[in-house]
PDB file of C-alpha atoms and ligand atoms in Angstrom:
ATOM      1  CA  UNK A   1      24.883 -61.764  43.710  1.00  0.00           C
ATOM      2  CA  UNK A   2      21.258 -63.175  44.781  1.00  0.00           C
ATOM      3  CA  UNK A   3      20.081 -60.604  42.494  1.00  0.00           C
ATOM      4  CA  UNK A   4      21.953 -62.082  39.730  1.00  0.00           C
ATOM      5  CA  UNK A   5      20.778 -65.171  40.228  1.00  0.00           C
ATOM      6  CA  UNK A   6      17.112 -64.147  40.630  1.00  0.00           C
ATOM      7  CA  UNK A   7      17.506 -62.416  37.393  1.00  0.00           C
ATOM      8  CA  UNK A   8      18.792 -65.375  35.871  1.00  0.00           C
ATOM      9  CA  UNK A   9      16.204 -67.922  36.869  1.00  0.00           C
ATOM     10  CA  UNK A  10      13.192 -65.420  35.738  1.00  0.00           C
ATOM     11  CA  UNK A  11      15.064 -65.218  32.113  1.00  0.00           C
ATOM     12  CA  UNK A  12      15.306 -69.198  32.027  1.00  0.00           C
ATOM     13  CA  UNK A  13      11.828 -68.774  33.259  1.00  0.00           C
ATOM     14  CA  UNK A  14      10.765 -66.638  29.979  1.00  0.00           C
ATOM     15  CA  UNK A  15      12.683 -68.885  27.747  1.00  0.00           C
ATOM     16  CA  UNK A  16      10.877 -72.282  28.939  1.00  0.00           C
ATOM     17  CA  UNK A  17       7.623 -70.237  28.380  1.00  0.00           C
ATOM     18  CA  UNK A  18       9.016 -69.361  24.787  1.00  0.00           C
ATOM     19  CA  UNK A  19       9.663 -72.657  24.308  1.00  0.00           C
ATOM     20  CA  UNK A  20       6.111 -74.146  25.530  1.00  0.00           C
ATOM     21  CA  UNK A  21       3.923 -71.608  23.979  1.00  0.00           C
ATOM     22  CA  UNK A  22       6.281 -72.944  20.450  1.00  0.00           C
ATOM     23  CA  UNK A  23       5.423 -76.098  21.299  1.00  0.00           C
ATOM     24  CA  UNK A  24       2.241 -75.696  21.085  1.00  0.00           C
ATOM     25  CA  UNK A  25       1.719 -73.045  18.097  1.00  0.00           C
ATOM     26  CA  UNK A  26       3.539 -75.675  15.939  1.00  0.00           C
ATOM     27  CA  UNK A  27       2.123 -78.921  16.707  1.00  0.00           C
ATOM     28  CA  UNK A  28      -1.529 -78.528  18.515  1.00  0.00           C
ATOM     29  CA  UNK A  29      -2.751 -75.111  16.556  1.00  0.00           C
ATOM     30  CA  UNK A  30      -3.701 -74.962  12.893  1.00  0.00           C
ATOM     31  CA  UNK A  31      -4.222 -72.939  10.109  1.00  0.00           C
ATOM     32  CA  UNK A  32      -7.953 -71.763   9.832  1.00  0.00           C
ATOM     33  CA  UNK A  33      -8.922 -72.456  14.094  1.00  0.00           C
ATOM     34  CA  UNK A  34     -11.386 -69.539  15.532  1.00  0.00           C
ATOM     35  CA  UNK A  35      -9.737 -66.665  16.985  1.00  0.00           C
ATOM     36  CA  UNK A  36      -6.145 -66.843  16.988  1.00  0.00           C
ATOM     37  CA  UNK A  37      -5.301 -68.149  13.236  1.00  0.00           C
ATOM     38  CA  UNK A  38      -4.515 -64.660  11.687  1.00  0.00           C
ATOM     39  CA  UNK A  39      -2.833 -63.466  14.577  1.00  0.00           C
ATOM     40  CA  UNK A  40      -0.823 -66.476  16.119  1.00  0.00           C
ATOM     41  CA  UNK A  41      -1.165 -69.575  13.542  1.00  0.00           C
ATOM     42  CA  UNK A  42      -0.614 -68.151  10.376  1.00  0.00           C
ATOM     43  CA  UNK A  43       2.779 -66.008  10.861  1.00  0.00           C
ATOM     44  CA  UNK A  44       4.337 -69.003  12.931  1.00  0.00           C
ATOM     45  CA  UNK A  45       3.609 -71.053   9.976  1.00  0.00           C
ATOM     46  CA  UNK A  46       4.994 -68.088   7.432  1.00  0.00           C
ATOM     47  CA  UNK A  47       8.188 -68.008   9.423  1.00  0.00           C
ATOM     48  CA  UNK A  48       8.703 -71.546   8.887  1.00  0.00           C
ATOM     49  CA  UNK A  49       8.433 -71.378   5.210  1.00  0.00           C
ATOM     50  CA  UNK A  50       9.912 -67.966   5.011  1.00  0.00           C
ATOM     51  CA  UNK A  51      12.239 -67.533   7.966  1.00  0.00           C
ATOM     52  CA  UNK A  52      13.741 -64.109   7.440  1.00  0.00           C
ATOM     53  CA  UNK A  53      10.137 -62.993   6.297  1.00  0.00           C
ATOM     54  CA  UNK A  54       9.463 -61.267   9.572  1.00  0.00           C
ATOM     55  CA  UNK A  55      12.558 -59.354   9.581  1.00  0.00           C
ATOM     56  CA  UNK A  56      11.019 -56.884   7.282  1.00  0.00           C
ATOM     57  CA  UNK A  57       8.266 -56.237   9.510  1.00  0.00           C
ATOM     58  CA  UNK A  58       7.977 -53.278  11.909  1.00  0.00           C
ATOM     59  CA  UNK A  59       8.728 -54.572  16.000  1.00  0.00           C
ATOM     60  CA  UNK A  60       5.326 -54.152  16.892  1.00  0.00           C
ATOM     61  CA  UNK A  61       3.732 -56.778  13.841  1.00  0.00           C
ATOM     62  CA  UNK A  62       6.536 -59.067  15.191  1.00  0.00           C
ATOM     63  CA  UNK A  63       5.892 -58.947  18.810  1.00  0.00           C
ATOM     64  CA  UNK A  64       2.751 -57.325  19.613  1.00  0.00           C
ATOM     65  CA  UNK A  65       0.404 -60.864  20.213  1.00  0.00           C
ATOM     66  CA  UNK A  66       3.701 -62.232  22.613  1.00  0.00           C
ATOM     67  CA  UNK A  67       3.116 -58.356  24.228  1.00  0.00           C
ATOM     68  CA  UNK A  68      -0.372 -58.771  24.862  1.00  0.00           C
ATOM     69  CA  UNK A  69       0.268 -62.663  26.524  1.00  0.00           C
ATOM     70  CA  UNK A  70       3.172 -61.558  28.738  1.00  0.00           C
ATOM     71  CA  UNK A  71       1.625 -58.500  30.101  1.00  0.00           C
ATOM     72  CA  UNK A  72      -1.406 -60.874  30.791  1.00  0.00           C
ATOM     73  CA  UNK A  73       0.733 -63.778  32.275  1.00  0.00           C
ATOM     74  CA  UNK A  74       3.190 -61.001  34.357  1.00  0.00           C
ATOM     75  CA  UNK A  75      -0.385 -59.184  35.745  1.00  0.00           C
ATOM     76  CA  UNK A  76      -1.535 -63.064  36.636  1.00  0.00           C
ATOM     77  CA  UNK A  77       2.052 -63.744  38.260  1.00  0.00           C
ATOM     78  CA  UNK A  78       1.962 -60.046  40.293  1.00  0.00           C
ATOM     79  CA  UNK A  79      -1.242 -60.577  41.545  1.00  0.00           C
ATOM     80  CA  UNK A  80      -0.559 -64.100  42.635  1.00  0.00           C
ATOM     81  CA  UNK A  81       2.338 -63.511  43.820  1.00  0.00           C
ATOM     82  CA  UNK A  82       3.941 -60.269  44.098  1.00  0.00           C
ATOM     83  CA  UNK A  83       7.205 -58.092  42.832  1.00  0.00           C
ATOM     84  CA  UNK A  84      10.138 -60.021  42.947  1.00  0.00           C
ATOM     85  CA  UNK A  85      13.550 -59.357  40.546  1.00  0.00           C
ATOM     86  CA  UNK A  86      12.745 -63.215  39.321  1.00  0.00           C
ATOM     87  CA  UNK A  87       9.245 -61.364  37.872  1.00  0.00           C
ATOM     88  CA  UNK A  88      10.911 -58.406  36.278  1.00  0.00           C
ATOM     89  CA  UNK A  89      13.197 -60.799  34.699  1.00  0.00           C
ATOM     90  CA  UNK A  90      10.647 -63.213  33.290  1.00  0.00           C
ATOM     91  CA  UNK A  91       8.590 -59.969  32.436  1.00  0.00           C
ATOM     92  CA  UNK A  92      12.001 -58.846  30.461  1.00  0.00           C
ATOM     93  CA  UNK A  93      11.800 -61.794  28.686  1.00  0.00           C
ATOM     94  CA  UNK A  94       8.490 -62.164  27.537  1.00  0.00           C
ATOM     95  CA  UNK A  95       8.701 -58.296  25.982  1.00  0.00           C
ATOM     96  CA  UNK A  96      12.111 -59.568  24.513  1.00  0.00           C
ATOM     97  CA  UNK A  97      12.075 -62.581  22.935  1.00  0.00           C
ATOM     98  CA  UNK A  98      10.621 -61.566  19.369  1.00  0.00           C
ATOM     99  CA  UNK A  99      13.299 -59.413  18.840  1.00  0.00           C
ATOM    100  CA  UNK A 100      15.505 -62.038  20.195  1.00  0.00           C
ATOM    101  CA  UNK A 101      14.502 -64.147  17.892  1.00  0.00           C
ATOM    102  CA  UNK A 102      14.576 -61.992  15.195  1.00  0.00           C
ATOM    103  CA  UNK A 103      17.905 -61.142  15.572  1.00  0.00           C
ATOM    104  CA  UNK A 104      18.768 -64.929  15.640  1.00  0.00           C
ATOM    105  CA  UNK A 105      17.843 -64.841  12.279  1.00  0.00           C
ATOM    106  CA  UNK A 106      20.093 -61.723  11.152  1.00  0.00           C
ATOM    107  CA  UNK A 107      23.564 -63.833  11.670  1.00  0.00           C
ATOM    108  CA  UNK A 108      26.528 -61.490  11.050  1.00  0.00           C
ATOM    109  CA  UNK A 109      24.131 -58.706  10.788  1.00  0.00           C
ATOM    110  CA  UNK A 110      24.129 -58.033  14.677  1.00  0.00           C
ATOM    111  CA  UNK A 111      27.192 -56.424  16.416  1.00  0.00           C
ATOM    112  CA  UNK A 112      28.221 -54.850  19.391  1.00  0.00           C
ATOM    113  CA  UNK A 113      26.990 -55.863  23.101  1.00  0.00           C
ATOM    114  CA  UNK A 114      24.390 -58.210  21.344  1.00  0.00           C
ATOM    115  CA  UNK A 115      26.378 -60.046  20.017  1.00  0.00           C
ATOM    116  CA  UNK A 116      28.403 -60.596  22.695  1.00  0.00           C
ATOM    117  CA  UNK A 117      25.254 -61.647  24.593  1.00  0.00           C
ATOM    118  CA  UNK A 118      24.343 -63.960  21.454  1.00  0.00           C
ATOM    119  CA  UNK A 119      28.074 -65.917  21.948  1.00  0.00           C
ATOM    120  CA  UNK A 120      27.587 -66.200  25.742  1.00  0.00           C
ATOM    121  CA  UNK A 121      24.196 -67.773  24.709  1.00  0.00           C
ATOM    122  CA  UNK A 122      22.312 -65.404  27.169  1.00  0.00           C
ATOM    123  CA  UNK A 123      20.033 -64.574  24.326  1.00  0.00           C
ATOM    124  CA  UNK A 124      19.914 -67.168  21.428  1.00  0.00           C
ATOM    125  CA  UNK A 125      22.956 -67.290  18.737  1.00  0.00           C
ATOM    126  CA  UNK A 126      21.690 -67.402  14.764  1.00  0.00           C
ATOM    127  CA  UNK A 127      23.469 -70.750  14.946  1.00  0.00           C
ATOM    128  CA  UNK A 128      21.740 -72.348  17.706  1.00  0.00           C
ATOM    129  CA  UNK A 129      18.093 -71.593  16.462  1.00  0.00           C
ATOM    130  CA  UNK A 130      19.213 -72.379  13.113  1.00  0.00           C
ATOM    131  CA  UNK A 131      18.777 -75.952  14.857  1.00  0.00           C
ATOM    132  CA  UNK A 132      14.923 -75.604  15.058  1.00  0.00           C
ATOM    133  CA  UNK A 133      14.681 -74.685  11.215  1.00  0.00           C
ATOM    134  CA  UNK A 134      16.914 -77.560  10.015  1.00  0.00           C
ATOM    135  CA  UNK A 135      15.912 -80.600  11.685  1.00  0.00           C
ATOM    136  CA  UNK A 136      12.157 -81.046  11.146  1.00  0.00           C
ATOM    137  CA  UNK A 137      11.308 -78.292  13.394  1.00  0.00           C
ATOM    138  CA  UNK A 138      10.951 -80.763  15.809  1.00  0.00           C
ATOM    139  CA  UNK A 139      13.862 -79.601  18.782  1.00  0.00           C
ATOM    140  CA  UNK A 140      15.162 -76.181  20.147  1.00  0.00           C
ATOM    141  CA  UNK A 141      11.309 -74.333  20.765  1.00  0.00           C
ATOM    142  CA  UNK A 142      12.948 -72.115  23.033  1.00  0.00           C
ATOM    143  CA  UNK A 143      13.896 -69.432  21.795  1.00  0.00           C
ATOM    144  CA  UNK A 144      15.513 -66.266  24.249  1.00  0.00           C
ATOM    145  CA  UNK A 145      18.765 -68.367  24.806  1.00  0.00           C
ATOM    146  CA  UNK A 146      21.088 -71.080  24.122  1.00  0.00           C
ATOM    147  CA  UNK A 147      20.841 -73.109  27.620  1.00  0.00           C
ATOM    148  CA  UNK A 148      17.294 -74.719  28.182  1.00  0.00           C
ATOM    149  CA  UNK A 149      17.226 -76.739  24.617  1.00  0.00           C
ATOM    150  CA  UNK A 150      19.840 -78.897  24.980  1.00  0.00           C
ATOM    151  CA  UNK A 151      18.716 -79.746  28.223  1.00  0.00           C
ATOM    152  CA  UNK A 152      14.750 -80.133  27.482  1.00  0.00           C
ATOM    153  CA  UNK A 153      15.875 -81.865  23.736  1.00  0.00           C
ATOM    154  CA  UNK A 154      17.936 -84.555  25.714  1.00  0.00           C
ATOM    155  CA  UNK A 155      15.574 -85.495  28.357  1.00  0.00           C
ATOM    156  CA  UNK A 156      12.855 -85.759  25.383  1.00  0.00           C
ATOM    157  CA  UNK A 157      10.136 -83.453  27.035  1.00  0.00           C
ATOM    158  CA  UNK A 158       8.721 -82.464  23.397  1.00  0.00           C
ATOM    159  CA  UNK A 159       8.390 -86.513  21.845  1.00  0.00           C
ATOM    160  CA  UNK A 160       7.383 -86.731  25.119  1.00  0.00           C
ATOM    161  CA  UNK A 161       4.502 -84.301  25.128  1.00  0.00           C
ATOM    162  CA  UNK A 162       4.105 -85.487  21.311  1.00  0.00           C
ATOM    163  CA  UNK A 163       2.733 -89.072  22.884  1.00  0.00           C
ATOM    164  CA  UNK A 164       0.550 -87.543  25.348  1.00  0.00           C
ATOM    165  CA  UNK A 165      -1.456 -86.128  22.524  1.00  0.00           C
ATOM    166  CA  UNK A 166      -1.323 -88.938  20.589  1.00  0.00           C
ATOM    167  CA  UNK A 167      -2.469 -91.381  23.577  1.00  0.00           C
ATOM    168  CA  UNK A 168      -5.353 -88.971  23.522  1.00  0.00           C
ATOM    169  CA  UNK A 169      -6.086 -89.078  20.379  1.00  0.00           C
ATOM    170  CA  UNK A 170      -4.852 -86.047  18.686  1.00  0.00           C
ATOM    171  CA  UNK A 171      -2.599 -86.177  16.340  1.00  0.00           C
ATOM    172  CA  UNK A 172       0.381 -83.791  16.837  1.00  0.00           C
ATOM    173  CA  UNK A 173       0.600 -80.974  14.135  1.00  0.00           C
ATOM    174  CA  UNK A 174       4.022 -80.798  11.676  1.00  0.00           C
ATOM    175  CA  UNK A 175       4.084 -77.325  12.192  1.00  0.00           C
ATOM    176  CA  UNK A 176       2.902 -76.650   8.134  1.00  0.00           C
ATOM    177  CA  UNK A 177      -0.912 -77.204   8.559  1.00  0.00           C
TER     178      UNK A 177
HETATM  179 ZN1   ZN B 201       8.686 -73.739  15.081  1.00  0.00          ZN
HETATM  180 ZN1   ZN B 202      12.987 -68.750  13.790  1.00  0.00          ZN
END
């Protein structure tokens, strides 16, 4: 049962990630930045004009940059602080939550135990992270499951972290720049 629960807590872990690292790609990055524009700015900014764009694209074009940050942020967390099943999970996660998100974009298209996963919510339903495309992209970052962004949208962390960069003087991206 502790396992369980551990394995829970490292997915929630992976989503909250998902949902920061989203944060950030759509409202401090932009288009044409050093280094990451091609790889990170410019297909989060495709899929938000085009969002079943990236379901053409072969698994590792669609996840291969997350694969690359969650192998570096699991190493980090293993060295820090060791093997535990809350790791694995979050690990899990990380590798996941492209495809996750892709298949919140193929609706009736996915069947079987995934989709039973999708209506539990465990990973994210097409309906739920339809959400983040229809309202100003502006609520539901996360996006492995259906359980964080109600929570994080209602206490207001992202308006809240919206006004932290405007108090220092940036203004937050729209997500289309
Ligand atoms: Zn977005
Ligand atoms: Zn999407």
């Amino acid at each position: 049962m502790i396992v369980a629960f551990h394995l829970l807590i490292g997915w929630l872990i992976a989503d909250l990630i998902s949902g920061i690292v989203h944060w950030i790609e759509d409202r401090i990055l932009w288009v044409g930045m050093p280094l990451i524009s091609k790889s990170v700015v410019e297909p989060n900014r495709l899929h938000h004009e085009d969002p079943r764009f990236f379901l053409d694209q072969t698994i590792w074009q669609r996840g291969g940059t997350t694969w690359f940050a969650t192998a570096a942020l699991a190493g980090l967390w293993l060295w820090l602080i060791g093997f535990s099943f809350i790791w694995l999970s979050a690990l899990a996660g990380g590798l996941l939550t492209a495809e996750i998100h892709a298949m919140a974009h193929r609706g009736n298209e996915t069947t079987g135990f995934p989709r039973v996963l999708q209506q539990i919510g465990i990973i994210q339903s097409p309906s739920h992270h339809a959400g983040h495309h229809s309202r100003a992209m502006d609520t539901r970052y996360c996006t492995l499951t259906d359980f964080l962004n109600p929570l994080l949208d209602w206490i207001g962390v992202w308006p809240a972290l919206e006004k932290i960069l405007t108090t220092i003087g940036l203004e937050p991206n729209r997500g289309t720049q």
